[in-house]
PDB file of C-alpha atoms in Angstrom:
ATOM      1  CA  MET A   1     -15.956  -3.420 -15.904  1.00 54.00           C
ATOM      2  CA  ASP A   2     -19.203  -4.155 -14.085  1.00 73.00           C
ATOM      3  CA  ARG A   3     -18.459  -5.596 -10.647  1.00 89.00           C
ATOM      4  CA  LYS A   4     -19.900  -5.287  -7.192  1.00 93.00           C
ATOM      5  CA  PRO A   5     -18.129  -2.905  -4.807  1.00 96.00           C
ATOM      6  CA  LEU A   6     -15.231  -4.625  -3.063  1.00 97.00           C
ATOM      7  CA  THR A   7     -15.691  -5.100   0.675  1.00 98.00           C
ATOM      8  CA  LEU A   8     -13.294  -6.177   3.381  1.00 98.00           C
ATOM      9  CA  HIS A   9     -15.244  -9.422   3.625  1.00 98.00           C
ATOM     10  CA  ARG A  10     -14.744 -10.054  -0.095  1.00 97.00           C
ATOM     11  CA  LEU A  11     -11.022  -9.273   0.101  1.00 98.00           C
ATOM     12  CA  ARG A  12     -10.742 -11.786   2.929  1.00 98.00           C
ATOM     13  CA  GLU A  13     -12.552 -14.364   0.816  1.00 98.00           C
ATOM     14  CA  LEU A  14     -10.122 -13.830  -2.079  1.00 97.00           C
ATOM     15  CA  HIS A  15      -7.183 -14.167   0.290  1.00 98.00           C
ATOM     16  CA  ALA A  16      -8.626 -17.366   1.758  1.00 98.00           C
ATOM     17  CA  THR A  17      -8.797 -18.935  -1.704  1.00 98.00           C
ATOM     18  CA  GLY A  18      -5.193 -17.980  -2.468  1.00 97.00           C
ATOM     19  CA  GLU A  19      -6.052 -15.469  -5.166  1.00 98.00           C
ATOM     20  CA  LYS A  20      -3.461 -12.706  -5.446  1.00 98.00           C
ATOM     21  CA  LEU A  21      -4.697  -9.201  -4.587  1.00 98.00           C
ATOM     22  CA  THR A  22      -3.899  -6.122  -6.660  1.00 98.00           C
ATOM     23  CA  MET A  23      -3.297  -2.569  -5.496  1.00 99.00           C
ATOM     24  CA  LEU A  24      -1.991   0.558  -7.227  1.00 98.00           C
ATOM     25  CA  THR A  25      -1.468   4.094  -6.009  1.00 98.00           C
ATOM     26  CA  CYS A  26      -4.069   6.559  -7.221  1.00 98.00           C
ATOM     27  CA  TYR A  27      -4.401  10.273  -6.594  1.00 98.00           C
ATOM     28  CA  ASP A  28      -7.273  11.578  -8.747  1.00 98.00           C
ATOM     29  CA  ALA A  29     -10.725  10.827 -10.111  1.00 98.00           C
ATOM     30  CA  VAL A  30      -9.731  10.060 -13.712  1.00 98.00           C
ATOM     31  CA  PHE A  31      -7.127   7.456 -12.807  1.00 98.00           C
ATOM     32  CA  ALA A  32      -9.498   6.056 -10.181  1.00 98.00           C
ATOM     33  CA  GLN A  33     -12.035   5.315 -12.915  1.00 98.00           C
ATOM     34  CA  VAL A  34      -9.384   3.803 -15.195  1.00 98.00           C
ATOM     35  CA  LEU A  35      -7.967   1.543 -12.480  1.00 98.00           C
ATOM     36  CA  ASP A  36     -11.416   0.516 -11.310  1.00 98.00           C
ATOM     37  CA  ASN A  37     -12.463  -0.352 -14.861  1.00 97.00           C
ATOM     38  CA  ALA A  38      -9.269  -2.380 -15.305  1.00 98.00           C
ATOM     39  CA  GLY A  39     -10.080  -4.571 -12.314  1.00 98.00           C
ATOM     40  CA  VAL A  40      -7.650  -3.298  -9.668  1.00 98.00           C
ATOM     41  CA  GLU A  41      -9.044  -4.346  -6.302  1.00 98.00           C
ATOM     42  CA  MET A  42      -7.473  -1.645  -4.128  1.00 98.00           C
ATOM     43  CA  LEU A  43      -6.630   2.000  -4.787  1.00 99.00           C
ATOM     44  CA  LEU A  44      -4.009   3.451  -2.461  1.00 99.00           C
ATOM     45  CA  ILE A  45      -3.963   7.200  -1.924  1.00 98.00           C
ATOM     46  CA  GLY A  46      -0.357   7.156  -0.793  1.00 98.00           C
ATOM     47  CA  ASP A  47       1.500   9.955   0.892  1.00 98.00           C
ATOM     48  CA  SER A  48       3.870   9.253  -1.999  1.00 97.00           C
ATOM     49  CA  LEU A  49       1.846  11.971  -3.725  1.00 98.00           C
ATOM     50  CA  GLY A  50       4.268  14.386  -2.074  1.00 97.00           C
ATOM     51  CA  MET A  51       7.010  12.962  -4.273  1.00 95.00           C
ATOM     52  CA  VAL A  52       5.030  11.878  -7.341  1.00 96.00           C
ATOM     53  CA  LEU A  53       2.774  14.921  -7.736  1.00 97.00           C
ATOM     54  CA  GLN A  54       4.436  17.676  -5.716  1.00 97.00           C
ATOM     55  CA  GLY A  55       8.109  17.091  -6.441  1.00 96.00           C
ATOM     56  CA  HIS A  56       9.354  16.643  -2.867  1.00 96.00           C
ATOM     57  CA  ASP A  57      12.301  14.346  -2.194  1.00 93.00           C
ATOM     58  CA  SER A  58      10.413  12.412   0.514  1.00 94.00           C
ATOM     59  CA  THR A  59       6.871  11.808   1.742  1.00 96.00           C
ATOM     60  CA  LEU A  60       7.408  13.850   4.908  1.00 96.00           C
ATOM     61  CA  PRO A  61       5.948  17.197   3.700  1.00 97.00           C
ATOM     62  CA  THR A  62       2.587  15.631   2.754  1.00 98.00           C
ATOM     63  CA  THR A  63      -0.189  16.951   4.997  1.00 98.00           C
ATOM     64  CA  LEU A  64      -3.417  15.443   6.275  1.00 98.00           C
ATOM     65  CA  GLU A  65      -5.393  18.109   4.405  1.00 98.00           C
ATOM     66  CA  GLU A  66      -3.701  17.119   1.137  1.00 98.00           C
ATOM     67  CA  MET A  67      -4.394  13.448   1.805  1.00 98.00           C
ATOM     68  CA  ALA A  68      -8.067  14.200   2.463  1.00 98.00           C
ATOM     69  CA  TYR A  69      -8.309  16.269  -0.740  1.00 98.00           C
ATOM     70  CA  HIS A  70      -6.888  13.493  -2.921  1.00 98.00           C
ATOM     71  CA  THR A  71      -8.982  10.871  -1.142  1.00 99.00           C
ATOM     72  CA  ARG A  72     -12.112  12.834  -2.038  1.00 98.00           C
ATOM     73  CA  CYS A  73     -10.944  13.017  -5.661  1.00 98.00           C
ATOM     74  CA  VAL A  74     -10.342   9.276  -5.877  1.00 99.00           C
ATOM     75  CA  ALA A  75     -13.639   8.464  -4.170  1.00 98.00           C
ATOM     76  CA  ARG A  76     -15.546  10.520  -6.750  1.00 98.00           C
ATOM     77  CA  GLY A  77     -13.990   8.599  -9.653  1.00 98.00           C
ATOM     78  CA  ASN A  78     -14.256   5.152  -8.120  1.00 98.00           C
ATOM     79  CA  ARG A  79     -17.249   2.819  -8.264  1.00 97.00           C
ATOM     80  CA  SER A  80     -16.162  -0.532  -6.879  1.00 98.00           C
ATOM     81  CA  ALA A  81     -12.506  -0.685  -5.779  1.00 98.00           C
ATOM     82  CA  TRP A  82     -11.500  -0.677  -2.099  1.00 98.00           C
ATOM     83  CA  ILE A  83      -9.969   2.696  -1.175  1.00 99.00           C
ATOM     84  CA  VAL A  84      -6.980   2.818   1.191  1.00 99.00           C
ATOM     85  CA  ALA A  85      -5.597   6.172   2.374  1.00 99.00           C
ATOM     86  CA  ASP A  86      -2.289   6.856   4.108  1.00 98.00           C
ATOM     87  CA  LEU A  87      -2.044   8.617   7.423  1.00 98.00           C
ATOM     88  CA  PRO A  88       0.761  11.092   6.617  1.00 98.00           C
ATOM     89  CA  PHE A  89       3.783  11.919   8.755  1.00 97.00           C
ATOM     90  CA  GLY A  90       2.875  13.826  11.903  1.00 97.00           C
ATOM     91  CA  SER A  91      -0.832  13.004  11.770  1.00 98.00           C
ATOM     92  CA  TYR A  92      -0.706  10.114  14.281  1.00 98.00           C
ATOM     93  CA  HIS A  93       2.583  10.490  16.110  1.00 97.00           C
ATOM     94  CA  GLU A  94       1.511  12.649  19.062  1.00 97.00           C
ATOM     95  CA  SER A  95      -1.270  10.599  20.666  1.00 98.00           C
ATOM     96  CA  LEU A  96      -3.991   8.020  20.127  1.00 98.00           C
ATOM     97  CA  GLU A  97      -6.501  10.846  20.048  1.00 98.00           C
ATOM     98  CA  GLN A  98      -4.641  12.596  17.230  1.00 98.00           C
ATOM     99  CA  GLY A  99      -4.425   9.339  15.274  1.00 98.00           C
ATOM    100  CA  VAL A 100      -8.133   8.656  15.636  1.00 98.00           C
ATOM    101  CA  ARG A 101      -9.026  12.206  14.552  1.00 98.00           C
ATOM    102  CA  SER A 102      -6.775  11.938  11.502  1.00 98.00           C
ATOM    103  CA  ALA A 103      -8.207   8.565  10.526  1.00 98.00           C
ATOM    104  CA  VAL A 104     -11.747   9.884  10.906  1.00 98.00           C
ATOM    105  CA  ALA A 105     -10.901  12.762   8.548  1.00 98.00           C
ATOM    106  CA  LEU A 106      -9.725  10.361   5.834  1.00 99.00           C
ATOM    107  CA  MET A 107     -12.704   8.044   6.287  1.00 98.00           C
ATOM    108  CA  GLN A 108     -15.047  11.017   5.984  1.00 98.00           C
ATOM    109  CA  ALA A 109     -13.216  11.978   2.786  1.00 98.00           C
ATOM    110  CA  GLY A 110     -14.109   8.599   1.264  1.00 98.00           C
ATOM    111  CA  ALA A 111     -11.498   6.065   2.392  1.00 99.00           C
ATOM    112  CA  HIS A 112     -12.584   2.534   3.263  1.00 98.00           C
ATOM    113  CA  MET A 113      -9.371   1.767   5.162  1.00 99.00           C
ATOM    114  CA  ILE A 114      -6.435   3.741   6.490  1.00 98.00           C
ATOM    115  CA  LYS A 115      -2.773   2.744   6.300  1.00 98.00           C
ATOM    116  CA  LEU A 116      -0.109   3.637   8.840  1.00 98.00           C
ATOM    117  CA  GLU A 117       3.603   2.950   8.977  1.00 98.00           C
ATOM    118  CA  GLY A 118       5.672   1.204  11.611  1.00 97.00           C
ATOM    119  CA  GLY A 119       5.406  -1.540  14.174  1.00 97.00           C
ATOM    120  CA  GLY A 120       5.589  -1.759  17.927  1.00 96.00           C
ATOM    121  CA  TRP A 121       4.413   1.700  18.930  1.00 97.00           C
ATOM    122  CA  THR A 122       1.588   1.687  16.358  1.00 98.00           C
ATOM    123  CA  SER A 123      -0.232  -1.386  17.713  1.00 98.00           C
ATOM    124  CA  PRO A 124      -2.252   0.541  20.349  1.00 98.00           C
ATOM    125  CA  LEU A 125      -3.465   2.944  17.642  1.00 98.00           C
ATOM    126  CA  VAL A 126      -4.399   0.052  15.354  1.00 98.00           C
ATOM    127  CA  ARG A 127      -6.431  -1.458  18.175  1.00 98.00           C
ATOM    128  CA  ALA A 128      -8.112   1.858  18.958  1.00 98.00           C
ATOM    129  CA  LEU A 129      -9.079   2.394  15.309  1.00 98.00           C
ATOM    130  CA  VAL A 130     -10.395  -1.132  14.809  1.00 98.00           C
ATOM    131  CA  GLU A 131     -12.462  -0.829  17.982  1.00 98.00           C
ATOM    132  CA  ARG A 132     -14.044   2.262  16.426  1.00 98.00           C
ATOM    133  CA  GLY A 133     -14.912   0.489  13.190  1.00 98.00           C
ATOM    134  CA  ILE A 134     -12.016   1.805  11.078  1.00 98.00           C
ATOM    135  CA  PRO A 135     -10.236  -0.907   9.038  1.00 98.00           C
ATOM    136  CA  VAL A 136      -6.441  -0.645   9.184  1.00 98.00           C
ATOM    137  CA  CYS A 137      -3.582  -1.652   6.907  1.00 98.00           C
ATOM    138  CA  GLY A 138      -0.125  -1.768   8.483  1.00 98.00           C
ATOM    139  CA  HIS A 139       3.140  -0.996   6.686  1.00 98.00           C
ATOM    140  CA  LEU A 140       6.476  -2.607   7.583  1.00 98.00           C
ATOM    141  CA  GLY A 141       9.955  -2.901   6.112  1.00 96.00           C
ATOM    142  CA  LEU A 142      11.093   0.245   4.366  1.00 94.00           C
ATOM    143  CA  THR A 143       8.746   2.820   5.880  1.00 95.00           C
ATOM    144  CA  PRO A 144       9.230   6.044   3.893  1.00 92.00           C
ATOM    145  CA  GLN A 145       8.196   8.300   6.768  1.00 93.00           C
ATOM    146  CA  SER A 146      11.235   6.957   8.668  1.00 91.00           C
ATOM    147  CA  VAL A 147      13.637   7.167   5.718  1.00 86.00           C
ATOM    148  CA  HIS A 148      16.140   9.343   7.565  1.00 79.00           C
ATOM    149  CA  ALA A 149      16.250   7.033  10.579  1.00 82.00           C
ATOM    150  CA  LEU A 150      16.639   4.007   8.299  1.00 77.00           C
ATOM    151  CA  GLY A 151      19.581   5.520   6.437  1.00 75.00           C
ATOM    152  CA  GLY A 152      17.912   5.883   3.045  1.00 76.00           C
ATOM    153  CA  TRP A 153      15.905   3.735   0.665  1.00 78.00           C
ATOM    154  CA  ARG A 154      17.377   0.378   1.651  1.00 86.00           C
ATOM    155  CA  VAL A 155      16.132  -3.192   1.906  1.00 89.00           C
ATOM    156  CA  GLN A 156      15.088  -3.940   5.492  1.00 90.00           C
ATOM    157  CA  GLY A 157      15.316  -7.160   7.493  1.00 91.00           C
ATOM    158  CA  ARG A 158      18.529  -8.518   6.022  1.00 93.00           C
ATOM    159  CA  ASP A 159      20.120  -9.693   9.300  1.00 94.00           C
ATOM    160  CA  HIS A 160      18.653 -12.090  11.844  1.00 96.00           C
ATOM    161  CA  GLU A 161      17.781  -9.462  14.455  1.00 96.00           C
ATOM    162  CA  ALA A 162      16.093  -7.127  11.978  1.00 95.00           C
ATOM    163  CA  ALA A 163      14.155 -10.030  10.452  1.00 97.00           C
ATOM    164  CA  ALA A 164      12.979 -11.169  13.884  1.00 97.00           C
ATOM    165  CA  THR A 165      11.802  -7.644  14.676  1.00 97.00           C
ATOM    166  CA  LEU A 166       9.816  -7.430  11.431  1.00 97.00           C
ATOM    167  CA  LYS A 167       8.181 -10.784  12.124  1.00 98.00           C
ATOM    168  CA  ARG A 168       7.286  -9.750  15.663  1.00 98.00           C
ATOM    169  CA  HIS A 169       5.852  -6.425  14.526  1.00 98.00           C
ATOM    170  CA  ALA A 170       3.772  -8.154  11.849  1.00 98.00           C
ATOM    171  CA  GLN A 171       2.289 -10.515  14.416  1.00 98.00           C
ATOM    172  CA  GLU A 172       1.578  -7.627  16.801  1.00 98.00           C
ATOM    173  CA  LEU A 173      -0.223  -5.660  14.092  1.00 98.00           C
ATOM    174  CA  ALA A 174      -2.345  -8.674  13.168  1.00 98.00           C
ATOM    175  CA  GLN A 175      -3.189  -9.311  16.818  1.00 98.00           C
ATOM    176  CA  ALA A 176      -4.149  -5.640  17.234  1.00 98.00           C
ATOM    177  CA  GLY A 177      -6.672  -6.059  14.428  1.00 98.00           C
ATOM    178  CA  ALA A 178      -4.911  -4.892  11.258  1.00 98.00           C
ATOM    179  CA  ALA A 179      -6.682  -6.385   8.244  1.00 98.00           C
ATOM    180  CA  MET A 180      -3.610  -6.413   5.984  1.00 98.00           C
ATOM    181  CA  ILE A 181       0.038  -5.345   5.969  1.00 98.00           C
ATOM    182  CA  VAL A 182       2.165  -3.767   3.234  1.00 98.00           C
ATOM    183  CA  LEU A 183       5.719  -5.150   3.151  1.00 98.00           C
ATOM    184  CA  GLU A 184       8.115  -2.789   1.384  1.00 97.00           C
ATOM    185  CA  LEU A 185      11.691  -3.609   0.378  1.00 95.00           C
ATOM    186  CA  VAL A 186      11.900  -6.808   2.405  1.00 96.00           C
ATOM    187  CA  PRO A 187      13.922  -9.852   1.260  1.00 96.00           C
ATOM    188  CA  ALA A 188      11.672 -12.187  -0.695  1.00 96.00           C
ATOM    189  CA  ALA A 189      12.331 -15.179   1.563  1.00 96.00           C
ATOM    190  CA  LEU A 190      11.490 -13.174   4.695  1.00 97.00           C
ATOM    191  CA  ALA A 191       8.342 -11.714   3.127  1.00 98.00           C
ATOM    192  CA  ARG A 192       7.219 -15.208   2.132  1.00 98.00           C
ATOM    193  CA  GLU A 193       7.830 -16.446   5.694  1.00 98.00           C
ATOM    194  CA  ILE A 194       5.901 -13.547   7.254  1.00 98.00           C
ATOM    195  CA  THR A 195       3.039 -14.099   4.813  1.00 98.00           C
ATOM    196  CA  ALA A 196       2.829 -17.798   5.652  1.00 98.00           C
ATOM    197  CA  GLU A 197       2.686 -17.058   9.385  1.00 98.00           C
ATOM    198  CA  LEU A 198      -0.011 -14.376   9.263  1.00 98.00           C
ATOM    199  CA  PRO A 199      -3.786 -14.889   9.141  1.00 98.00           C
ATOM    200  CA  ILE A 200      -4.147 -11.667   7.127  1.00 98.00           C
ATOM    201  CA  PRO A 201      -2.928 -10.767   3.618  1.00 98.00           C
ATOM    202  CA  THR A 202       0.380  -9.086   2.912  1.00 98.00           C
ATOM    203  CA  ILE A 203       0.784  -6.662   0.014  1.00 98.00           C
ATOM    204  CA  GLY A 204       4.310  -6.528  -1.319  1.00 98.00           C
ATOM    205  CA  ILE A 205       6.281  -3.782  -3.003  1.00 97.00           C
ATOM    206  CA  GLY A 206       9.821  -4.875  -3.676  1.00 96.00           C
ATOM    207  CA  ALA A 207       9.196  -7.860  -1.405  1.00 97.00           C
ATOM    208  CA  GLY A 208       8.937 -10.703  -3.894  1.00 97.00           C
ATOM    209  CA  ALA A 209       6.179 -12.891  -5.253  1.00 97.00           C
ATOM    210  CA  GLY A 210       5.439 -14.697  -1.993  1.00 97.00           C
ATOM    211  CA  CYS A 211       3.176 -11.942  -0.664  1.00 98.00           C
ATOM    212  CA  SER A 212      -0.612 -12.229  -0.837  1.00 98.00           C
ATOM    213  CA  GLY A 213      -0.767  -9.339  -3.303  1.00 98.00           C
ATOM    214  CA  GLN A 214       1.221  -6.545  -4.892  1.00 98.00           C
ATOM    215  CA  VAL A 215       1.252  -2.763  -5.050  1.00 98.00           C
ATOM    216  CA  LEU A 216       3.209  -0.375  -7.252  1.00 98.00           C
ATOM    217  CA  VAL A 217       3.329   3.365  -7.659  1.00 98.00           C
ATOM    218  CA  LEU A 218       1.090   3.965 -10.677  1.00 98.00           C
ATOM    219  CA  HIS A 219       3.405   6.489 -12.298  1.00 98.00           C
ATOM    220  CA  ASP A 220       6.322   4.028 -12.024  1.00 97.00           C
ATOM    221  CA  MET A 221       4.554   1.116 -13.710  1.00 98.00           C
ATOM    222  CA  LEU A 222       3.304   3.431 -16.469  1.00 98.00           C
ATOM    223  CA  ASP A 223       6.901   4.678 -16.958  1.00 97.00           C
ATOM    224  CA  ILE A 224       5.838   8.269 -16.333  1.00 95.00           C
ATOM    225  CA  THR A 225       8.211   8.864 -13.421  1.00 92.00           C
ATOM    226  CA  PRO A 226      11.438  10.430 -14.737  1.00 92.00           C
ATOM    227  CA  GLY A 227      14.828   9.040 -13.879  1.00 89.00           C
ATOM    228  CA  ARG A 228      15.869   5.694 -12.514  1.00 87.00           C
ATOM    229  CA  LYS A 229      13.215   3.492 -10.966  1.00 90.00           C
ATOM    230  CA  PRO A 230      13.614   0.585  -8.515  1.00 91.00           C
ATOM    231  CA  ARG A 231      14.606  -2.704 -10.102  1.00 90.00           C
ATOM    232  CA  PHE A 232      11.389  -4.389  -8.992  1.00 94.00           C
ATOM    233  CA  VAL A 233       9.284  -2.015 -11.147  1.00 96.00           C
ATOM    234  CA  ARG A 234       8.150  -3.253 -14.559  1.00 97.00           C
ATOM    235  CA  ASN A 235       7.138  -0.881 -17.348  1.00 97.00           C
ATOM    236  CA  PHE A 236       3.630  -2.137 -18.150  1.00 98.00           C
ATOM    237  CA  MET A 237       3.106   0.594 -20.765  1.00 98.00           C
ATOM    238  CA  GLU A 238       5.670  -1.032 -23.037  1.00 97.00           C
ATOM    239  CA  GLY A 239       3.696  -2.554 -25.902  1.00 97.00           C
ATOM    240  CA  ALA A 240       0.332  -1.616 -24.376  1.00 98.00           C
ATOM    241  CA  PRO A 241      -2.158   0.269 -26.616  1.00 98.00           C
ATOM    242  CA  SER A 242      -3.588   2.276 -23.705  1.00 98.00           C
ATOM    243  CA  ILE A 243      -3.159   3.026 -20.017  1.00 98.00           C
ATOM    244  CA  GLU A 244      -6.146   0.846 -19.178  1.00 98.00           C
ATOM    245  CA  ALA A 245      -4.616  -2.020 -21.137  1.00 98.00           C
ATOM    246  CA  ALA A 246      -1.352  -1.585 -19.231  1.00 98.00           C
ATOM    247  CA  VAL A 247      -3.197  -1.720 -15.922  1.00 98.00           C
ATOM    248  CA  ARG A 248      -5.143  -4.795 -17.034  1.00 98.00           C
ATOM    249  CA  SER A 249      -1.816  -6.422 -17.879  1.00 98.00           C
ATOM    250  CA  TYR A 250      -0.545  -5.619 -14.383  1.00 98.00           C
ATOM    251  CA  VAL A 251      -3.632  -7.199 -12.829  1.00 98.00           C
ATOM    252  CA  SER A 252      -3.253 -10.283 -15.011  1.00 98.00           C
ATOM    253  CA  GLU A 253       0.454 -10.689 -14.272  1.00 98.00           C
ATOM    254  CA  VAL A 254      -0.042 -10.381 -10.522  1.00 98.00           C
ATOM    255  CA  LYS A 255      -2.987 -12.784 -10.518  1.00 98.00           C
ATOM    256  CA  ALA A 256      -0.980 -15.341 -12.502  1.00 97.00           C
ATOM    257  CA  GLY A 257       2.058 -15.019 -10.237  1.00 96.00           C
ATOM    258  CA  ARG A 258       4.246 -13.789 -13.079  1.00 96.00           C
ATOM    259  CA  PHE A 259       4.899 -10.445 -11.392  1.00 97.00           C
ATOM    260  CA  PRO A 260       7.091  -9.713  -9.571  1.00 97.00           C
ATOM    261  CA  ASP A 261      10.281 -11.600 -10.391  1.00 86.00           C
ATOM    262  CA  ASP A 262      11.991 -12.525  -7.120  1.00 77.00           C
ATOM    263  CA  GLN A 263      15.421 -12.226  -8.732  1.00 65.00           C
ATOM    264  CA  LEU A 264      14.797  -8.536  -9.403  1.00 53.00           C
ATOM    265  CA  HIS A 265      12.749  -7.601  -6.345  1.00 46.00           C
ATOM    266  CA  SER A 266      15.354  -5.404  -4.644  1.00 41.00           C
ATOM    267  CA  ARG A 267      18.276  -3.122  -5.452  1.00 38.00           C
TER     268      ARG A 267
END
């Protein structure tokens, strides 16, 4: 697929027109080329690689060095997609200075934007990064780096107080300069409300069709991941003649608003 490299300005234009944005996790050069050719707008080097590639039971063991390595791999295979890289657990928790250094390392490895989890305490870091020319994506709802504090892989924001906190944190991140926010395992109605109130796009995963775009773990949507997968995941390899065709189907279904199905968006 011959397209111009995606920029933050172009992503903002797509969001302004109401076009749904597409993102998939990606950890290597070969899949980066496949996803780019299939028209995926954003490639996420997620700290989920600790679970997907390394076999850990959480994202917590993933290191900054590993994130930088996989970011370099993805950058070498990519031509035009927008590359987002996760700041892993422990790489931005100690101080603003540590967070800036970690973000710089991922940008130097080839990222176009960094993603960090949590609201409230993260807003000063978001502001510091944006002031230094580093685009930021927030991440609210189920934040995997806080899985133990949250009591497991559960939908977040179900009660009034929790929903109000999520909405406040989303506004704070946007005001600090975040360019987009991932909403993970959030009730569809709440995600739709947050999306409508924000001037920036939201990218949902298990958060319903009302978000500005969608992201899935690549290995889940290709049905490579063994065992039970979340209910919001669809097997796009079923009936597809190739991986690239499956990814193109994902892009098409998101763009058309046919994926996800709000009735199946959470456990």
